[in-house]
Amino acid sequence: MRSADEVLHVIASILLRCLLIGLACMTYWWAIIQFGRNAAYQLHIQFVPSLTVENFELIHYVGLTALKLALLTFFGFPWLAITLFLRKSRKKQES
């Protein structure tokens, strides 16, 4: 049976991996919109012909912001809290 610290360490490593994968996806999304804006817009107006360039950019800006907030809320802050707790726990055990 694993100790609570070992379980928390595993959970922290999973949260960190999820955060990094999410940030990689967010960076990929940003790069597609930043460097391939015209191609991405042309692709989207095939499905939504009334989509303006301003609305297209607004949708992606809000989407990237929402993704960043979700990544920090669900993966970043819990990882940080667990990591700080484990660090404090190790210091307490050493003394």
JSON list of C-alpha atoms in Angstrom, two decimals:
[
{"chain": "A", "resi": 1, "resn": "MET", "atom": "CA", "xyz": [0.00, 0.00, 0.00]},
{"chain": "A", "resi": 2, "resn": "ARG", "atom": "CA", "xyz": [1.27, 3.41, -0.90]},
{"chain": "A", "resi": 3, "resn": "SER", "atom": "CA", "xyz": [1.61, 6.24, 1.57]},
{"chain": "A", "resi": 4, "resn": "ALA", "atom": "CA", "xyz": [-0.39, 9.43, 1.19]},
{"chain": "A", "resi": 5, "resn": "ASP", "atom": "CA", "xyz": [2.72, 11.36, 0.10]},
{"chain": "A", "resi": 6, "resn": "GLU", "atom": "CA", "xyz": [3.40, 8.87, -2.70]},
{"chain": "A", "resi": 7, "resn": "VAL", "atom": "CA", "xyz": [-0.18, 9.11, -3.92]},
{"chain": "A", "resi": 8, "resn": "LEU", "atom": "CA", "xyz": [-0.03, 12.91, -3.83]},
{"chain": "A", "resi": 9, "resn": "HIS", "atom": "CA", "xyz": [3.25, 12.83, -5.76]},
{"chain": "A", "resi": 10, "resn": "VAL", "atom": "CA", "xyz": [1.62, 10.68, -8.47]},
{"chain": "A", "resi": 11, "resn": "ILE", "atom": "CA", "xyz": [-1.40, 13.00, -8.63]},
{"chain": "A", "resi": 12, "resn": "ALA", "atom": "CA", "xyz": [0.90, 16.04, -8.85]},
{"chain": "A", "resi": 13, "resn": "SER", "atom": "CA", "xyz": [2.83, 14.50, -11.73]},
{"chain": "A", "resi": 14, "resn": "ILE", "atom": "CA", "xyz": [-0.41, 13.68, -13.57]},
{"chain": "A", "resi": 15, "resn": "LEU", "atom": "CA", "xyz": [-1.67, 17.24, -13.06]},
{"chain": "A", "resi": 16, "resn": "LEU", "atom": "CA", "xyz": [1.60, 18.66, -14.34]},
{"chain": "A", "resi": 17, "resn": "ARG", "atom": "CA", "xyz": [1.47, 16.48, -17.46]},
{"chain": "A", "resi": 18, "resn": "CYS", "atom": "CA", "xyz": [-2.14, 17.52, -18.12]},
{"chain": "A", "resi": 19, "resn": "LEU", "atom": "CA", "xyz": [-1.18, 21.17, -17.70]},
{"chain": "A", "resi": 20, "resn": "LEU", "atom": "CA", "xyz": [1.76, 20.86, -20.10]},
{"chain": "A", "resi": 21, "resn": "ILE", "atom": "CA", "xyz": [-0.31, 19.01, -22.71]},
{"chain": "A", "resi": 22, "resn": "GLY", "atom": "CA", "xyz": [-3.04, 21.63, -22.42]},
{"chain": "A", "resi": 23, "resn": "LEU", "atom": "CA", "xyz": [-0.53, 24.46, -22.79]},
{"chain": "A", "resi": 24, "resn": "ALA", "atom": "CA", "xyz": [0.93, 22.73, -25.84]},
{"chain": "A", "resi": 25, "resn": "CYS", "atom": "CA", "xyz": [-2.55, 22.49, -27.39]},
{"chain": "A", "resi": 26, "resn": "MET", "atom": "CA", "xyz": [-3.20, 26.13, -26.56]},
{"chain": "A", "resi": 27, "resn": "THR", "atom": "CA", "xyz": [0.12, 27.16, -28.15]},
{"chain": "A", "resi": 28, "resn": "TYR", "atom": "CA", "xyz": [-0.71, 25.13, -31.26]},
{"chain": "A", "resi": 29, "resn": "TRP", "atom": "CA", "xyz": [-4.14, 26.80, -31.46]},
{"chain": "A", "resi": 30, "resn": "TRP", "atom": "CA", "xyz": [-2.55, 30.24, -31.07]},
{"chain": "A", "resi": 31, "resn": "ALA", "atom": "CA", "xyz": [0.07, 29.48, -33.74]},
{"chain": "A", "resi": 32, "resn": "ILE", "atom": "CA", "xyz": [-2.58, 28.32, -36.23]},
{"chain": "A", "resi": 33, "resn": "ILE", "atom": "CA", "xyz": [-4.61, 31.49, -35.67]},
{"chain": "A", "resi": 34, "resn": "GLN", "atom": "CA", "xyz": [-1.56, 33.77, -35.61]},
{"chain": "A", "resi": 35, "resn": "PHE", "atom": "CA", "xyz": [0.33, 32.44, -38.62]},
{"chain": "A", "resi": 36, "resn": "GLY", "atom": "CA", "xyz": [-2.48, 30.86, -40.63]},
{"chain": "A", "resi": 37, "resn": "ARG", "atom": "CA", "xyz": [-5.23, 33.35, -39.95]},
{"chain": "A", "resi": 38, "resn": "ASN", "atom": "CA", "xyz": [-6.48, 33.58, -43.53]},
{"chain": "A", "resi": 39, "resn": "ALA", "atom": "CA", "xyz": [-6.53, 29.82, -44.09]},
{"chain": "A", "resi": 40, "resn": "ALA", "atom": "CA", "xyz": [-8.28, 29.24, -40.75]},
{"chain": "A", "resi": 41, "resn": "TYR", "atom": "CA", "xyz": [-10.82, 31.97, -41.53]},
{"chain": "A", "resi": 42, "resn": "GLN", "atom": "CA", "xyz": [-11.51, 30.54, -44.99]},
{"chain": "A", "resi": 43, "resn": "LEU", "atom": "CA", "xyz": [-12.07, 27.13, -43.42]},
{"chain": "A", "resi": 44, "resn": "HIS", "atom": "CA", "xyz": [-14.51, 28.52, -40.84]},
{"chain": "A", "resi": 45, "resn": "ILE", "atom": "CA", "xyz": [-16.59, 30.61, -43.24]},
{"chain": "A", "resi": 46, "resn": "GLN", "atom": "CA", "xyz": [-17.40, 27.45, -45.18]},
{"chain": "A", "resi": 47, "resn": "PHE", "atom": "CA", "xyz": [-19.45, 26.37, -42.15]},
{"chain": "A", "resi": 48, "resn": "VAL", "atom": "CA", "xyz": [-20.61, 29.81, -40.99]},
{"chain": "A", "resi": 49, "resn": "PRO", "atom": "CA", "xyz": [-20.85, 32.10, -44.06]},
{"chain": "A", "resi": 50, "resn": "SER", "atom": "CA", "xyz": [-21.99, 35.13, -42.03]},
{"chain": "A", "resi": 51, "resn": "LEU", "atom": "CA", "xyz": [-18.86, 35.06, -39.80]},
{"chain": "A", "resi": 52, "resn": "THR", "atom": "CA", "xyz": [-16.94, 38.33, -39.94]},
{"chain": "A", "resi": 53, "resn": "VAL", "atom": "CA", "xyz": [-13.19, 38.61, -39.41]},
{"chain": "A", "resi": 54, "resn": "GLU", "atom": "CA", "xyz": [-13.77, 40.55, -36.18]},
{"chain": "A", "resi": 55, "resn": "ASN", "atom": "CA", "xyz": [-16.11, 37.88, -34.80]},
{"chain": "A", "resi": 56, "resn": "PHE", "atom": "CA", "xyz": [-13.69, 35.14, -35.87]},
{"chain": "A", "resi": 57, "resn": "GLU", "atom": "CA", "xyz": [-10.84, 36.79, -33.97]},
{"chain": "A", "resi": 58, "resn": "LEU", "atom": "CA", "xyz": [-13.06, 37.49, -30.96]},
{"chain": "A", "resi": 59, "resn": "ILE", "atom": "CA", "xyz": [-14.23, 33.87, -30.78]},
{"chain": "A", "resi": 60, "resn": "HIS", "atom": "CA", "xyz": [-10.68, 32.56, -30.83]},
{"chain": "A", "resi": 61, "resn": "TYR", "atom": "CA", "xyz": [-9.42, 35.18, -28.38]},
{"chain": "A", "resi": 62, "resn": "VAL", "atom": "CA", "xyz": [-12.18, 34.34, -25.90]},
{"chain": "A", "resi": 63, "resn": "GLY", "atom": "CA", "xyz": [-11.64, 30.61, -26.49]},
{"chain": "A", "resi": 64, "resn": "LEU", "atom": "CA", "xyz": [-7.91, 30.85, -25.79]},
{"chain": "A", "resi": 65, "resn": "THR", "atom": "CA", "xyz": [-8.59, 32.89, -22.65]},
{"chain": "A", "resi": 66, "resn": "ALA", "atom": "CA", "xyz": [-11.18, 30.39, -21.42]},
{"chain": "A", "resi": 67, "resn": "LEU", "atom": "CA", "xyz": [-8.82, 27.48, -22.10]},
{"chain": "A", "resi": 68, "resn": "LYS", "atom": "CA", "xyz": [-5.99, 29.19, -20.23]},
{"chain": "A", "resi": 69, "resn": "LEU", "atom": "CA", "xyz": [-8.23, 29.87, -17.23]},
{"chain": "A", "resi": 70, "resn": "ALA", "atom": "CA", "xyz": [-9.52, 26.28, -17.25]},
{"chain": "A", "resi": 71, "resn": "LEU", "atom": "CA", "xyz": [-5.99, 24.87, -17.43]},
{"chain": "A", "resi": 72, "resn": "LEU", "atom": "CA", "xyz": [-4.84, 27.00, -14.52]},
{"chain": "A", "resi": 73, "resn": "THR", "atom": "CA", "xyz": [-7.96, 26.30, -12.46]},
{"chain": "A", "resi": 74, "resn": "PHE", "atom": "CA", "xyz": [-8.17, 22.55, -12.96]},
{"chain": "A", "resi": 75, "resn": "PHE", "atom": "CA", "xyz": [-4.50, 21.61, -13.36]},
{"chain": "A", "resi": 76, "resn": "GLY", "atom": "CA", "xyz": [-2.13, 24.47, -12.47]},
{"chain": "A", "resi": 77, "resn": "PHE", "atom": "CA", "xyz": [-3.41, 25.55, -9.08]},
{"chain": "A", "resi": 78, "resn": "PRO", "atom": "CA", "xyz": [-4.03, 22.00, -7.77]},
{"chain": "A", "resi": 79, "resn": "TRP", "atom": "CA", "xyz": [-0.53, 20.98, -8.91]},
{"chain": "A", "resi": 80, "resn": "LEU", "atom": "CA", "xyz": [0.96, 24.00, -7.14]},
{"chain": "A", "resi": 81, "resn": "ALA", "atom": "CA", "xyz": [-1.01, 23.34, -3.95]},
{"chain": "A", "resi": 82, "resn": "ILE", "atom": "CA", "xyz": [0.01, 19.66, -3.84]},
{"chain": "A", "resi": 83, "resn": "THR", "atom": "CA", "xyz": [3.65, 20.50, -4.62]},
{"chain": "A", "resi": 84, "resn": "LEU", "atom": "CA", "xyz": [3.81, 23.11, -1.85]},
{"chain": "A", "resi": 85, "resn": "PHE", "atom": "CA", "xyz": [2.14, 20.72, 0.58]},
{"chain": "A", "resi": 86, "resn": "LEU", "atom": "CA", "xyz": [4.61, 17.94, -0.24]},
{"chain": "A", "resi": 87, "resn": "ARG", "atom": "CA", "xyz": [7.56, 20.30, 0.13]},
{"chain": "A", "resi": 88, "resn": "LYS", "atom": "CA", "xyz": [6.30, 21.44, 3.54]},
{"chain": "A", "resi": 89, "resn": "SER", "atom": "CA", "xyz": [5.66, 17.83, 4.55]},
{"chain": "A", "resi": 90, "resn": "ARG", "atom": "CA", "xyz": [9.22, 16.80, 3.60]},
{"chain": "A", "resi": 91, "resn": "LYS", "atom": "CA", "xyz": [10.72, 19.67, 5.59]},
{"chain": "A", "resi": 92, "resn": "LYS", "atom": "CA", "xyz": [8.64, 18.69, 8.60]},
{"chain": "A", "resi": 93, "resn": "GLN", "atom": "CA", "xyz": [9.80, 15.06, 8.34]},
{"chain": "A", "resi": 94, "resn": "GLU", "atom": "CA", "xyz": [13.47, 16.06, 8.05]},
{"chain": "A", "resi": 95, "resn": "SER", "atom": "CA", "xyz": [13.40, 18.14, 11.21]}
]
